[in-house]
Every structure is written in C-alpha cells, then in structure tokens.
Phi, psi and omega in degrees: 000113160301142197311146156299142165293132150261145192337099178317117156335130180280137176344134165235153193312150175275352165248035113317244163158017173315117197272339178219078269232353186293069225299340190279342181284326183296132181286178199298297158324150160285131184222149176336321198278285183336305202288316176310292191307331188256337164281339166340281199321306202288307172326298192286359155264019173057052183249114191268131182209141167220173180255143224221176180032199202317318180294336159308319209273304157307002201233317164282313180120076118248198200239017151315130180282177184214158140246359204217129176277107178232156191222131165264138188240150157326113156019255165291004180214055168267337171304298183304306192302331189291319190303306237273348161302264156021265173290002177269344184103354172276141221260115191248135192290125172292331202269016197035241165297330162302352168302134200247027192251334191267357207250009157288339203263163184277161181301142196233124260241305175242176148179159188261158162257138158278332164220114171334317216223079189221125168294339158285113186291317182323349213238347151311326193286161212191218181254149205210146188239157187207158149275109205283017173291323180292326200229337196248007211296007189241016195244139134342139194282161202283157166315114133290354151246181166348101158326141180276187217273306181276013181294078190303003150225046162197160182205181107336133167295330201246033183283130191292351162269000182276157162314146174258000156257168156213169205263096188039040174203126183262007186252026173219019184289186171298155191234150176252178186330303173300342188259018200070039208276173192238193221255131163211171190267171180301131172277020150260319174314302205269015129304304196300316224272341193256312175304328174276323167299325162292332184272337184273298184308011187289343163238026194269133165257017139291134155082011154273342170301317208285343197255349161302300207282326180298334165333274213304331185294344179256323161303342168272345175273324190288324190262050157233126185288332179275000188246162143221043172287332179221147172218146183314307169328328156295325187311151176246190184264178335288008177294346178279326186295300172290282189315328194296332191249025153224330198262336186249102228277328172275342172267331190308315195267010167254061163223338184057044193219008203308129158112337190045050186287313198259022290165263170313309156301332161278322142004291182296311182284331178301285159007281191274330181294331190275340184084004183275011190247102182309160171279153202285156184299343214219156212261284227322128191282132174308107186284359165302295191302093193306114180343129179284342174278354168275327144263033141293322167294303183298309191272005164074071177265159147288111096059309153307330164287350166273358187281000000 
C-alpha cells in the first residue's frame, strides 16, 4: 500500500534559512531544523509553547543525551498545536499508551514519530507535546514574542548567557540570533519546576527516573565553576537551600546532608502533607525504594510528617 502524501508545508519566512523545510526529510535525531521548524509552526499559529527536557539541558551545557523535542503547550491551545502539526505533515503517533518509543518519557499528550514503521526503534523518535499545566503549573504561559532581557522565566536558545559550545553535538549549543532560536525556560524557573517534579514523584516507579536524571543534569550545571549559565542566588527557596547542599561540600557536611538527600525527602513529606504536592501521574510505588518511616527514622525526620 502506498505511503500517503504529505500535507505541503507551509511557505516558510526566508530568513530562516531551512535547508531542508520537509518534516519527512528530517534525520532521525532531533536537530535545529526540527526544533526551528516546529517553534515556527506554533508561533505564526499564535501557540504559546516552549521547548523543554533533555535536549533544554544540553542546550544549558550539559552532556545528556536526547532523542526526543519536547514541547510544553498551553493548555487551551494544545488542540490548535495537534492541528497545526498536522497539517504541517508530521506523523502523529496512533498507538497512544501502547507506544514503546515514550516509555523513558513522562506520558505525552500528542506525539510524532519521525518513521512509523523502523526495525531500529531510535529512529521514531520525534516530537511530544505535553500540557503545560502537568509539569509547569506555576510559569506564565509562555510570550508569543522574544522574552524580554528581564524575563524570570524565559529566554531565547540565542541568549548570550547560555554557553556558545556543547558537548559533542553541535545542533544543541547556543543559537544565533539569525537562526531563528526558539522560546525555552531561565535555567532556574527550570531547575526548581524538575526538582519539585521530582520530589512529587518519589516514590513512584514510572516517570522518576526521567525528573532524576533531569535533576542531576541541572545540579551539574549549577555546580560548573566555568559557566554562569546558573548561579546558587538565582534560586528561589526552597531549591536554593537544596542546591547548597549538593554544590557546597562544607555546608552540606556540617548539615549532615551532603547531596540533599534527607533534605529532598523532608520536601516530599511537609509538601504533601501542607496539600501543596499534586499526586504523581503514575499510582505504581518504586518496590526498590525502601518504606518511608523507615527512612524518615534513618535521617531523623520529625516523625509527625507522616501523619
């Protein structure tokens, strides 16, 4: 059965400069042109959206890998971004939770495959759409133009505090101007917003690995001495308190906390106990993860946070 044509692209401004403007044309990884291509789509369709996870991190200097262009979309104009993909030609994935290409990933509201049907599974991955009420519930929905210079929770990819290297990939460095960069969050809003996902997620085993490894990658940004892509001073509380007790190795250890372990766990119990912690998207308890009064005992929690 022949492959369906896909819907033509729409004309795009020349000063992109897309070299290859076809989504079906696009290699496998996620690369600028996607990423270009797909905040284009959303803007001149008035979608406030940003780009979001591993590849954001790396984009901050680290050296984690991505396979996948994730997007937080407004809410009410998550519909519109599904059309507007759509009709850009890009392959919305059929099988919903039964897809095995998502499942490193928090569960995604829409999402594309770059080739349907490939015995290398890597070469699917594509673009995922998320609502940003699930994970982002405290940031303004994002700007449809340029974040202004003072914008606490947004920037430009071609924002001049970001590094202007990457880590063996050159499609995820700082962008320039010219190139179209797309809308991503301050790398403090998007520390605080992956830690507080993580602390809701602590004891679950879906989707905790995935808000850990972002953790760790923004705790490795924050403790490199050669950037000033993140500083302890941007944080607000209680994430500045939590960076001190991973980057600063003499308050950690007269706190008997180096690493913020017990630290990251009184969080989860005040937290949910105060109604401030949503319940984690996913029920199954991580069966690794050792009974909480028990570590609540080991680390001399009050005792009272379990009630």
């Amino acid at each position: 059965m022949a492959t369906p044509a896909l819907v033509p692209a729409p004309a795009l401004p020349p000063d992109l400069s897309f070299s290859v403007p076809n989504p079906a044309k696009f290699s496998a990884s996620p690369k600028q042109e996607l990423r270009r291509y797909v905040a284009w789509l959303l803007r001149e369709a008035e979608v406030p959206a940003f780009l979001w996870g591993p590849e954001v991190t790396r984009i901050y200097g680290s050296n984690t890998d991505f396979e996948y262009s994730m997007w937080a979309v407004k809410d009410e104009a998550m519909k519109k971004a599904v059309q507007v993909l759509n009709e850009a030609g890009l392959r919305p994935c059929k099988k919903g939770r039964r897809c095995a290409k998502h499942r490193s990933l928090p569960f995604p509201d829409q999402h594309y495959h770059k080739v349907l049907k490939h015995f290398n599974t890597h070469v699917s991955h594509g673009v995922y759409l998320y609502r940003k009420s699930r994970f982002f519930p405290h940031f303004p929905d994002p700007p449809l133009v340029d974040p202004k210079p003072d914008d606490r929770y947004y920037m430009l990819s071609s924002d001049k505090r970001l590094p202007d290297w990457s880590y063996s990939c050159v499609q995820v460095q700082r962008m320039s101007k010219d190139g179209y960069p797309v809308i991503i969050p301050t790398p403090a809003r998007y520390l605080e917003a992956v830690c507080l996902q993580s602390v809701r997620h602590y004891e679950v085993q879906d989707g905790s690995d995935f808000w850990n490894e972002e953790r760790y990658a923004m705790i490795h940004i924050l403790e490199d001495r050669f950037t000033d892509t993140l500083k302890l001073d941007d944080l607000d509380e209680p994430w500045h308190e939590y960076g001190k007790l991973n980057i600063d190795r003499g308050y950690g250890d007269r706190a008997g906390d180096y690493g913020g372990q017990k630290y990251r766990l009184f969080l989860y119990l005040d937290m949910k106990k105060k109604g401030q912690l949503p319940p984690p998207e996913t029920k199954a308890r991580n069966r690794w993860l050792r009974p909480i009064p028990d570590l609540a005992r080991e680390w001399g929690l009050p005792l009272d946070l379990l009630d």
